[in-house]
Structure formats: structure tokens, C-alpha cells
Short mmCIF file of C-alpha atoms and ligand atoms in Angstrom, two decimals:
data_model
loop_
_atom_site.label_atom_id
_atom_site.label_comp_id
_atom_site.label_asym_id
_atom_site.label_seq_id
_atom_site.Cartn_x
_atom_site.Cartn_y
_atom_site.Cartn_z
CA MET A 1 20.64 -8.26 -8.78
CA ARG A 2 21.84 -7.61 -5.66
CA GLU A 3 23.16 -10.22 -3.51
CA GLY A 4 22.93 -12.25 -0.38
CA ILE A 5 20.38 -14.63 1.69
CA GLY A 6 18.60 -11.71 2.25
CA HIS A 7 17.68 -10.55 -1.48
CA GLN A 8 17.96 -14.21 -2.40
CA PHE A 9 14.89 -14.83 0.16
CA GLN A 10 13.18 -11.90 -1.60
CA THR A 11 13.13 -13.29 -5.19
CA GLU A 12 12.73 -16.99 -3.78
CA THR A 13 9.88 -16.40 -2.04
CA LYS A 14 8.14 -14.27 -4.96
CA TYR A 15 4.81 -15.75 -6.75
CA GLN A 16 4.80 -15.56 -10.66
CA ARG A 17 2.85 -16.87 -13.34
CA GLU A 18 3.50 -19.71 -14.98
CA PRO A 19 5.67 -18.57 -18.06
CA TYR A 20 3.48 -18.11 -21.06
CA SER A 21 0.28 -18.55 -18.78
CA ALA A 22 -3.37 -17.18 -20.45
CA GLY A 23 -3.53 -13.53 -21.06
CA ALA A 24 0.15 -13.08 -20.69
CA LEU A 25 0.84 -11.13 -24.12
CA GLU A 26 -2.59 -8.88 -23.33
CA ARG A 27 -1.15 -8.13 -20.01
CA GLN A 28 2.16 -6.83 -21.25
CA LYS A 29 0.71 -4.72 -23.84
CA LYS A 30 -1.41 -3.00 -21.17
CA ARG A 31 1.85 -2.57 -19.25
CA GLU A 32 3.09 -1.00 -21.97
CA LYS A 33 0.41 1.47 -22.67
CA LEU A 34 0.42 2.40 -18.97
CA LYS A 35 3.80 4.32 -19.89
CA GLU A 36 2.06 6.70 -22.58
CA LYS A 37 -0.28 8.29 -19.51
CA LEU A 38 2.67 8.99 -16.59
CA VAL A 39 2.69 11.43 -14.67
CA ASP A 40 4.35 13.32 -11.77
CA LYS A 41 2.25 16.19 -9.55
CA GLN A 42 2.40 16.91 -6.59
CA ILE A 43 -1.19 16.90 -4.37
CA GLN A 44 -1.33 18.25 -0.86
CA LEU A 45 -3.23 16.81 1.15
CA PRO A 46 -6.07 17.75 4.37
CA ALA A 47 -4.42 17.86 7.30
CA PRO A 48 -4.86 14.89 9.23
CA ASP A 49 -7.56 15.25 12.54
CA ARG A 50 -5.06 14.18 15.42
CA GLU A 51 -8.21 14.10 17.82
CA ASN A 52 -10.80 12.38 17.36
CA GLY A 53 -12.27 9.12 15.89
CA TRP A 54 -13.19 5.76 17.79
CA PRO A 55 -11.47 5.43 20.87
CA LEU A 56 -9.02 2.34 20.31
CA PHE A 57 -10.55 -0.49 22.13
CA ARG A 58 -13.44 -0.25 20.26
CA THR A 59 -11.81 -0.11 17.18
CA MET A 60 -9.97 -3.04 17.58
CA ASN A 61 -12.94 -4.92 18.63
CA LEU A 62 -14.74 -4.32 15.39
CA ARG A 63 -12.08 -4.33 13.09
CA ARG A 64 -12.07 -8.02 10.93
CA SER A 65 -10.90 -8.35 7.46
CA VAL A 66 -13.78 -6.29 4.92
CA ARG A 67 -13.99 -8.11 1.26
CA GLU A 68 -17.32 -6.56 -0.12
CA PHE A 69 -17.71 -2.62 -0.47
CA GLN A 70 -20.09 -0.38 -1.04
CA LYS A 71 -19.70 1.66 -4.61
CA LYS A 72 -19.10 5.00 -2.45
CA THR A 73 -16.65 7.47 -2.52
CA VAL A 74 -14.30 8.18 0.13
CA SER A 75 -13.34 12.08 1.12
CA LEU A 76 -9.77 13.35 0.20
CA GLN A 77 -9.61 14.22 4.13
CA VAL A 78 -10.32 10.64 4.89
CA LEU A 79 -7.79 9.42 2.44
CA SER A 80 -5.11 11.95 4.63
CA GLN A 81 -6.00 10.59 7.73
CA VAL A 82 -5.52 6.84 7.04
CA LEU A 83 -2.19 7.76 5.31
CA TRP A 84 -1.55 9.55 8.29
CA ALA A 85 -2.35 7.10 10.35
CA ALA A 86 -0.29 4.55 8.72
CA SER A 87 2.61 6.25 8.30
CA GLY A 88 2.20 10.39 9.04
CA LEU A 89 5.00 12.20 11.33
CA THR A 90 3.70 13.00 15.08
CA LEU A 91 7.65 14.31 16.58
CA LYS A 92 10.74 16.07 14.72
CA ALA A 93 13.57 14.48 17.14
CA GLY A 94 16.59 16.08 16.24
CA ASP A 95 17.73 14.73 12.89
CA PHE A 96 14.55 12.11 13.13
CA LEU A 97 11.39 12.47 11.56
CA LEU A 98 9.44 10.19 14.09
CA ARG A 99 5.90 8.54 12.75
CA THR A 100 2.92 7.23 13.64
CA ALA A 101 4.45 3.56 13.42
CA PRO A 102 7.59 2.55 15.16
CA SER A 103 10.95 1.32 12.50
CA ALA A 104 13.66 -0.65 13.11
CA GLY A 105 16.44 2.41 13.99
CA ALA A 106 13.89 5.54 12.60
CA LEU A 107 14.82 3.98 9.00
CA TYR A 108 11.42 3.69 7.49
CA PRO A 109 12.18 1.28 4.53
CA VAL A 110 8.23 0.86 3.90
CA ASP A 111 7.01 3.17 1.50
CA ILE A 112 2.92 3.49 0.61
CA TYR A 113 1.79 3.98 -2.99
CA VAL A 114 -1.99 4.53 -3.62
CA PHE A 115 -4.03 2.87 -6.16
CA THR A 116 -7.27 5.34 -6.36
CA ARG A 117 -10.64 4.06 -7.63
CA GLU A 118 -13.46 6.15 -5.98
CA VAL A 119 -11.56 9.37 -3.89
CA GLU A 120 -13.79 13.20 -3.95
CA ASN A 121 -11.42 15.18 -5.58
CA LEU A 122 -9.25 12.73 -6.76
CA SER A 123 -8.87 11.12 -10.43
CA PRO A 124 -8.61 7.56 -10.30
CA GLY A 125 -4.28 7.04 -10.67
CA LEU A 126 -1.57 5.66 -8.82
CA TYR A 127 -0.35 8.40 -6.00
CA HIS A 128 2.97 8.09 -4.03
CA PHE A 129 2.72 9.08 -0.47
CA ILE A 130 4.88 11.65 1.03
CA PRO A 131 5.12 11.60 4.76
CA ALA A 132 7.07 14.52 6.01
CA ALA A 133 4.36 16.70 3.36
CA GLN A 134 1.28 14.81 3.85
CA ALA A 135 1.32 15.09 0.61
CA LEU A 136 0.52 13.06 -3.03
CA ARG A 137 2.93 12.99 -5.36
CA GLN A 138 0.44 11.66 -8.62
CA ARG A 139 2.23 8.80 -10.99
CA TYR A 140 -0.52 7.86 -12.99
CA GLU A 141 -3.39 9.24 -14.31
CA GLY A 142 -6.37 6.09 -15.02
CA ASP A 143 -8.22 4.16 -12.94
CA LEU A 144 -5.93 0.73 -12.61
CA SER A 145 -7.93 -1.25 -10.16
CA GLN A 146 -8.70 -4.05 -12.48
CA LEU A 147 -5.37 -4.88 -13.25
CA LEU A 148 -4.24 -4.81 -10.06
CA SER A 149 -6.89 -7.26 -9.13
CA ASP A 150 -5.58 -9.17 -11.84
CA ALA A 151 -2.15 -8.98 -10.86
CA ALA A 152 -3.31 -10.13 -6.97
CA LEU A 153 -4.40 -13.17 -7.68
CA ASN A 154 -7.50 -12.47 -9.45
CA GLN A 155 -9.00 -10.70 -6.18
CA ASP A 156 -12.14 -9.06 -7.40
CA PHE A 157 -12.57 -6.98 -4.26
CA LEU A 158 -9.54 -5.14 -4.82
CA ALA A 159 -11.45 -3.79 -7.86
CA GLU A 160 -14.15 -2.70 -6.27
CA ALA A 161 -12.03 -0.65 -2.84
CA SER A 162 -12.09 2.65 -2.75
CA PHE A 163 -8.98 3.09 -2.82
CA VAL A 164 -6.01 0.36 -2.35
CA LEU A 165 -2.78 1.04 -0.20
CA VAL A 166 0.27 -1.02 -1.74
CA LEU A 167 2.97 -0.86 0.65
CA THR A 168 6.59 -1.52 -0.76
CA ALA A 169 10.65 -1.74 0.91
CA VAL A 170 13.06 0.18 -0.32
CA PHE A 171 15.82 -2.42 0.82
CA GLU A 172 18.61 -0.28 0.92
CA ARG A 173 17.36 1.96 3.51
CA THR A 174 17.31 -0.87 6.18
CA THR A 175 20.19 -3.01 4.82
CA TRP A 176 22.63 -0.56 4.35
CA LYS A 177 23.00 -1.13 8.82
CA TYR A 178 21.52 -4.51 9.89
CA GLY A 179 22.48 -6.19 6.26
CA ALA A 180 20.40 -9.78 5.59
CA ARG A 181 18.56 -9.06 9.38
CA GLY A 182 17.23 -6.45 7.96
CA PHE A 183 14.92 -8.17 5.95
CA ARG A 184 13.33 -9.16 9.33
CA TYR A 185 12.94 -6.04 10.43
CA ILE A 186 11.28 -4.57 7.04
CA TYR A 187 8.82 -7.01 7.30
CA LEU A 188 7.96 -6.23 10.98
CA ASP A 189 7.76 -2.99 9.59
CA ALA A 190 5.37 -3.31 7.06
CA GLY A 191 2.67 -4.87 9.83
CA HIS A 192 2.77 -1.92 11.63
CA VAL A 193 2.18 0.77 8.88
CA ALA A 194 -0.99 -1.61 7.79
CA GLN A 195 -2.52 -2.62 10.88
CA ASN A 196 -2.47 1.47 11.79
CA ALA A 197 -4.11 2.16 8.46
CA ALA A 198 -6.58 -1.26 8.98
CA LEU A 199 -7.38 0.62 12.34
CA ALA A 200 -8.00 4.13 10.86
CA ALA A 201 -10.88 2.36 8.76
CA VAL A 202 -12.65 1.08 10.83
CA SER A 203 -12.40 4.51 13.44
CA LEU A 204 -13.47 5.86 10.46
CA GLY A 205 -16.54 3.55 9.46
CA LEU A 206 -14.22 2.01 6.46
CA GLY A 207 -13.27 -1.08 6.10
CA SER A 208 -10.10 -3.09 4.60
CA CYS A 209 -8.36 -6.18 4.10
CA PRO A 210 -4.83 -6.90 3.90
CA VAL A 211 -3.63 -8.56 1.22
CA ALA A 212 -0.22 -10.54 0.30
CA ALA A 213 -1.32 -13.18 -2.21
CA PHE A 214 0.58 -11.37 -5.28
CA PHE A 215 2.51 -11.37 -8.80
CA ASP A 216 5.43 -9.97 -7.36
CA ASP A 217 6.66 -8.60 -10.95
CA GLU A 218 3.18 -7.65 -11.61
CA VAL A 219 2.41 -5.69 -9.46
CA ASN A 220 6.23 -4.14 -9.19
CA ALA A 221 5.47 -3.07 -12.82
CA LEU A 222 2.27 -1.21 -12.79
CA LEU A 223 3.73 0.92 -9.79
CA GLY A 224 6.76 1.20 -12.36
CA VAL A 225 9.54 0.67 -9.51
CA ASN A 226 12.88 -1.12 -9.93
CA PRO A 227 12.05 -4.38 -7.48
CA ALA A 228 16.50 -5.00 -7.02
CA ARG A 229 16.07 -1.19 -5.24
CA GLU A 230 12.33 -1.70 -4.34
CA SER A 231 9.55 -4.50 -4.19
CA ALA A 232 6.02 -4.13 -3.04
CA ILE A 233 5.49 -6.43 -0.01
CA TYR A 234 1.66 -5.90 1.10
CA LEU A 235 -2.14 -4.37 0.00
CA LEU A 236 -4.16 -3.16 1.73
CA ALA A 237 -7.73 -2.18 0.27
CA VAL A 238 -10.20 -0.52 2.03
CA GLY A 239 -13.39 1.12 1.19
CA TRP A 240 -17.15 1.53 2.46
CA PRO A 241 -18.38 -2.32 4.12
CA ARG A 242 -21.44 -3.79 2.88
CA GLN A 243 -21.94 -5.24 5.65
CA LYS A 244 -21.83 -4.19 10.10
CA SER A 245 -18.76 -5.88 11.67
CA GLY A 246 -18.12 -7.10 15.21
CA LEU A 247 -19.67 -8.95 17.76
C1 FMN B 301 0.59 -11.09 5.59
C2 FMN B 301 -1.36 -11.07 5.83
C3 FMN B 301 -1.56 -11.73 4.51
C4 FMN B 301 -3.17 -11.58 3.99
N1 FMN B 301 -3.44 -11.99 2.61
C5 FMN B 301 -4.62 -11.62 2.26
C6 FMN B 301 -4.73 -12.48 0.80
O1 FMN B 301 -4.00 -12.51 0.21
N2 FMN B 301 -6.21 -12.06 0.68
C7 FMN B 301 -7.39 -12.50 1.72
O2 FMN B 301 -8.36 -12.01 1.12
N3 FMN B 301 -6.59 -11.97 2.81
C8 FMN B 301 -5.76 -11.92 3.72
N4 FMN B 301 -5.29 -11.62 4.33
C9 FMN B 301 -6.97 -11.98 5.42
C10 FMN B 301 -6.60 -12.71 6.34
O3 FMN B 301 -7.50 -14.08 5.49
C11 FMN B 301 -7.33 -12.22 7.71
O4 FMN B 301 -6.48 -11.45 8.37
C12 FMN B 301 -7.79 -13.76 8.50
O5 FMN B 301 -8.74 -14.21 7.94
C13 FMN B 301 -8.20 -13.34 9.88
O6 FMN B 301 -9.79 -12.74 10.33
P1 FMN B 301 -9.88 -11.08 10.20
O7 FMN B 301 -8.57 -10.13 9.63
O8 FMN B 301 -11.36 -10.35 10.15
O9 FMN B 301 -9.75 -11.25 11.42
C14 FMN B 301 -3.83 -11.97 4.57
C15 FMN B 301 -4.32 -11.21 6.22
C16 FMN B 301 -2.48 -11.36 6.73
C17 FMN B 301 -2.11 -10.99 8.44
#
């Protein structure tokens, strides 16, 4: 385990189930079974449209947290667009590949994973977004949305969304430079990424809801990350809203 106030803060603010809580053994067995279906395959995403979409202020006015979704498929183009808006590349400046969202020191500690359920031409599963290639790396084949919802304190809408973005922090990318203060920057970075994705969703006619209430260890186990190095910090459920929002 890494040391220091930053890591202590991360560990001591975790949500955890009570030991031996109901269904603990069942959940553990399901997670063990997941390991049988791990894959590693790269999927190129359609090029994002950088010009069109709704004007910014209209989009901001219409953003609401949406927790009721239609059972309707999202195209791969739409997923690509949301991912690019969240954390896609916009400029090569010297050695830096700058992105849509700002990042302290241009160190980009936030990675994005996607749990897909209803995305055209993409089997339900777990994917890792690779901004430099505008591609997804498939990690797991199979619908994990129910397990994700369960790991997020049973918030049902996570299992009804077309896809859920999980933002993780790879702490060392920022803390090697800024030490424990880097933890502040990491959470600020994640806020920028999530807001970009939320606004992109509205601009495409979709709705989203940010989620920070989840059992850290369980979401990390679904992602297959080592929490001492990388941990889930924020989720965003995305899908077609059942109702229109705005004044
Ligand atoms: C950091 C953060 C964590 C949140 N976590 C949850 C959550 O776990 N579940 C949920 O239903 N909404 C969650 N929300 C959404 C808020 O409840 C919502 O943003 C707030 O009620 C304001 O409504 P609005 O987003 O429609 O403007 C979260 C929002 C933020 C910014």
C-alpha cells in the first residue's frame, strides 16, 4: 500500500459494505467468474464531429441529472462523441497531447472505462478508452450493468442506462509531481471530464447522471484495477431520457 496523507485520504473516504453483509459470498463468486471472460481487443471508434451540435448555452440550460432512461440503443458514433468530448485529443503542443478538458500539469490522471449495455455494433461489456487513438480496448465481454448497479448502492438507473462511464484516477501520474496536493488536482480534473461528457450528452439529445456513491472496492474489482495504483472515483450513467428537461 502506498503511503502519505493523499493515499490515507483516499482509503479513509471509501464506501465499504459491512463485513459478511447479505449476498457477500454470492457477489464474490460472480466476480471470480468474470475472470473467465476477460478479453483484450482494440476497437476503432468513428471520428468525432468537432463542428456541429447544439450551442453551448442552450446545452447548459438543458442539462439535468437524468435517472430514468428509455430502453433504446445508442450509436457507436454517439459513444465516440461523448468520449471525445470527455477527454479526447484537441492539440499536439510539443510533447504534450492536449485534450478537451484541462488537467493540472497536462498529466491527465483520469482514465475512462465504459460499461456498455445498449450500444450499436458493440457487444455489452467493459471497455477502456484510449484517447490517443480514439479507440476502445475491450476488457470483458458480457453485460455487467446489474453488477455495476449493485456495486453503486443499488442505484437501479445504472443498469438501465445505455452505457456508464467510470472515471478512474491513476494517482501516480499526478502525485509524482505534486505530492499529496495532487489528490486535489485529480478530483478537479475528474470534474472537468465528467461535465464535458454530461454537456456532450445533452447536445446529442441524451441524458446523464453523475454518481459518486459506490462501494469503491467492488467497482475496482469489476474494472480489474489495482486500487493502490488506480481507483474508480466517479461514474456517469448515459442514455436516452424518458422525459424532456429544461425550463
Ligand atoms: C459529486 C457528485 C456526486 C453525485 N452522486 C450522485 C449519486 O450517487 N446518485 C445520484 O442519483 N445522483 C448523484 N449526483 C447528482 C446530484 O444529485 C445532482 O447533480 C443534484 O441533485 C442537482 O441536480 P441536477 O444535476 O439535475 O442539476 C451527484 C452529483 C455530483 C456533483
